[in-house]
Coordinates of N, CA and C in Angstrom, one line a residue:
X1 N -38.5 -222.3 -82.0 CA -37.1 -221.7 -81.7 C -36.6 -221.1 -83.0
X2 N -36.7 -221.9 -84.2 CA -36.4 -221.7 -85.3 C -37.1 -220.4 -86.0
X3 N -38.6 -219.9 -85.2 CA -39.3 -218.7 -85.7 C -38.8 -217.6 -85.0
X4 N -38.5 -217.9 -83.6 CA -37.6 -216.9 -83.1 C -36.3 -215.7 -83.2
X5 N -35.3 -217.0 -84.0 CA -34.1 -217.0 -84.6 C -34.0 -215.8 -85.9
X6 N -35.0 -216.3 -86.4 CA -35.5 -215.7 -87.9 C -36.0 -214.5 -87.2
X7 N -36.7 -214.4 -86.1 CA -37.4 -213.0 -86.0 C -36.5 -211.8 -85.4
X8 N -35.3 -212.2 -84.3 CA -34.5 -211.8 -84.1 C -33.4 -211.4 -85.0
X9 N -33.1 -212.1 -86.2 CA -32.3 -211.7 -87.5 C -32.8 -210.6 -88.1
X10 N -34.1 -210.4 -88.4 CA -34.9 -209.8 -89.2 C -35.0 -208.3 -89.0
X11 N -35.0 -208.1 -87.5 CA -34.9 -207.4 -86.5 C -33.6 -206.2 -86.7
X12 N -32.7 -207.5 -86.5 CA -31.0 -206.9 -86.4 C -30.7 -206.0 -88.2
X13 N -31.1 -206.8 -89.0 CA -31.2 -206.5 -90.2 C -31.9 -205.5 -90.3
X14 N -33.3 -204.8 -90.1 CA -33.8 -203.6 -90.2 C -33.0 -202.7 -89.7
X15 N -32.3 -202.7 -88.4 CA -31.4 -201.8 -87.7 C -30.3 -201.7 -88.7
X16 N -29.5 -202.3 -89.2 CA -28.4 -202.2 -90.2 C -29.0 -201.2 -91.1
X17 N -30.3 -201.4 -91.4 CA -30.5 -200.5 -92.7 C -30.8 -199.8 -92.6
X18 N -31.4 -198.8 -91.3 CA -31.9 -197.9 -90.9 C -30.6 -197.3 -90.5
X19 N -29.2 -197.8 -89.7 CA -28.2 -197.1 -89.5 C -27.9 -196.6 -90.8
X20 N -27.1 -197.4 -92.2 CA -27.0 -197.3 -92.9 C -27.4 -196.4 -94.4
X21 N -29.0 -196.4 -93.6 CA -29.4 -195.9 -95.2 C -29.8 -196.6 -96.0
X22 N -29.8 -197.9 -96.1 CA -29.8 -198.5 -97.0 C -31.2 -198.8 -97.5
X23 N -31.7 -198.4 -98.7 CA -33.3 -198.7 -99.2 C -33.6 -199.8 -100.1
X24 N -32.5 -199.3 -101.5 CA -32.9 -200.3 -102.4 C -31.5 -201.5 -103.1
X25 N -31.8 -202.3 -103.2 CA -30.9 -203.5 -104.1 C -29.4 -202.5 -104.5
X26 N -29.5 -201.4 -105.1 CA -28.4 -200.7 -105.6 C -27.8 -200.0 -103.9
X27 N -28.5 -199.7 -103.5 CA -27.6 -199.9 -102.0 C -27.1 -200.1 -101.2
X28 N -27.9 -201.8 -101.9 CA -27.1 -202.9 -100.9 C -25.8 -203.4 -101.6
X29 N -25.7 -203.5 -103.0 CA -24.9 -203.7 -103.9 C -23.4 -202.8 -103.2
X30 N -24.0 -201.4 -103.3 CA -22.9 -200.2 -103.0 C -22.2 -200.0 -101.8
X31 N -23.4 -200.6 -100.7 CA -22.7 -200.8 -99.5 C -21.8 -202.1 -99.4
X32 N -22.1 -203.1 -99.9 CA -21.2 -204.4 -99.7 C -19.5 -204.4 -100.7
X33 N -19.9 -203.4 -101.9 CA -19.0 -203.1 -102.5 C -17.9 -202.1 -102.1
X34 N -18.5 -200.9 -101.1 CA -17.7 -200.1 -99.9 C -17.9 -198.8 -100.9
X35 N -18.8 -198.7 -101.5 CA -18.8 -197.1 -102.3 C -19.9 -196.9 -101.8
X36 N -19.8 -195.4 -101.9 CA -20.9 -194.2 -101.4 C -21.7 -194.6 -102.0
X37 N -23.1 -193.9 -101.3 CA -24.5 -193.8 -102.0 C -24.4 -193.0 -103.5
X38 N -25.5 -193.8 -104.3 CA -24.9 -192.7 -105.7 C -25.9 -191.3 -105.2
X39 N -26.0 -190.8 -105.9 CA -26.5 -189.2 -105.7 C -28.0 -189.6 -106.5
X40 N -28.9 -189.0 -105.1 CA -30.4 -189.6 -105.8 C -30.9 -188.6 -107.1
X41 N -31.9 -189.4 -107.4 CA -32.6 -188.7 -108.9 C -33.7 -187.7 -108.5
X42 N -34.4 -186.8 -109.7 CA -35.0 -185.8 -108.6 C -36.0 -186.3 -108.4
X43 N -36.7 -186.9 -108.0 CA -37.9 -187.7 -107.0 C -39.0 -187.0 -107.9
X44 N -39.5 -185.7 -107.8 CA -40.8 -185.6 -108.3 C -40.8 -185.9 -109.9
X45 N -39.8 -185.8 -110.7 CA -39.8 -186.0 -111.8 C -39.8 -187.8 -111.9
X46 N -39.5 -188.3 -111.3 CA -40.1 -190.0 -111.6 C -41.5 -190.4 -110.9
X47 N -42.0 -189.3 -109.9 CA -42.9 -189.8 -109.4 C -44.1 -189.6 -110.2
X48 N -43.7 -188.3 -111.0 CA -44.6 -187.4 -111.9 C -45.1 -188.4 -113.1
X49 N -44.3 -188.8 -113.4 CA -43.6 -189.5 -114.9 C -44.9 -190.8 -115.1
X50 N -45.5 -191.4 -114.7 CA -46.2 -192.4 -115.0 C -47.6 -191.7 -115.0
X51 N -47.8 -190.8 -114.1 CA -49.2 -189.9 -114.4 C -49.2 -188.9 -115.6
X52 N -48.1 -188.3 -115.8 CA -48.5 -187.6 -117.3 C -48.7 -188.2 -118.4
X53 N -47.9 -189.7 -118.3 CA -48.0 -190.6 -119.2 C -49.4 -191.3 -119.3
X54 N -50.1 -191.8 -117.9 CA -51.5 -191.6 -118.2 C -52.5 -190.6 -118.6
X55 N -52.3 -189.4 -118.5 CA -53.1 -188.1 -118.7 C -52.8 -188.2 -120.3
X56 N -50.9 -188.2 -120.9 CA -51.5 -188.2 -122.5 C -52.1 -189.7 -122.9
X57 N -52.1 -190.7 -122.5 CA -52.9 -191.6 -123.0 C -54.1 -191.5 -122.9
X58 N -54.6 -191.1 -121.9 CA -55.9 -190.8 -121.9 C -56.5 -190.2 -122.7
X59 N -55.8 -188.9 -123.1 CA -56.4 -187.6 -124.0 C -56.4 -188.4 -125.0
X60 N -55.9 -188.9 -125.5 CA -55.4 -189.9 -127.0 C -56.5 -190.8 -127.7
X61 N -56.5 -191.3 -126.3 CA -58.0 -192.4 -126.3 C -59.1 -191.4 -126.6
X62 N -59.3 -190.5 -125.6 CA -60.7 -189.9 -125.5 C -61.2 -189.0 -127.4
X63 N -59.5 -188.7 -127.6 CA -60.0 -188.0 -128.5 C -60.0 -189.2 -129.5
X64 N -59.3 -189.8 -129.6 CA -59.6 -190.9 -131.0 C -61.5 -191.4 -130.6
X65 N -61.8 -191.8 -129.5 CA -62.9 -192.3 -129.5 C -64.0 -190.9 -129.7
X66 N -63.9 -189.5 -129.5 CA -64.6 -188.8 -130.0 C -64.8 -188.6 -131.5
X67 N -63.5 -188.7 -132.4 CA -63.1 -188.6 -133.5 C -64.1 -189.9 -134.5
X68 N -64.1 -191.1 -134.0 CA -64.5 -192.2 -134.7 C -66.0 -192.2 -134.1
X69 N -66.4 -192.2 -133.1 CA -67.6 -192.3 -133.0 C -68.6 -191.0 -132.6

């Protein structure tokens, strides 16, 4: 009964968030607080951001390790 209960909650709660909008911790914050969504960031530039960051480490590596050996 008790797994039921919980599954039925879990349920109702996706529906809230999917009316809502609601994705991350700061929009649960903003919705309980009663302020608007903040205005999103531009998406490809944070998605981008950890790959060019591996591409110059890489080069970094490859060249130090051409360099020394």
């Amino acid at each position: 009964a008790l797994i039921g209960l919980s599954f039925i909650a879990s349920i109702k709660v996706e529906r809230l968030k999917a009316q809502y909008d609601i994705n991350t911790y700061q929009d649960i914050i903003a919705f309980l607080e009663g302020e608007t969504k903040s205005p999103k960031k531009n998406g490809l530039i944070h998605k981008a951001l950890p790959y060019l960051f591996y591409m110059i480490m890489s080069a970094i590596v490859i060249s130090l390790g051409l360099i020394i050996f």
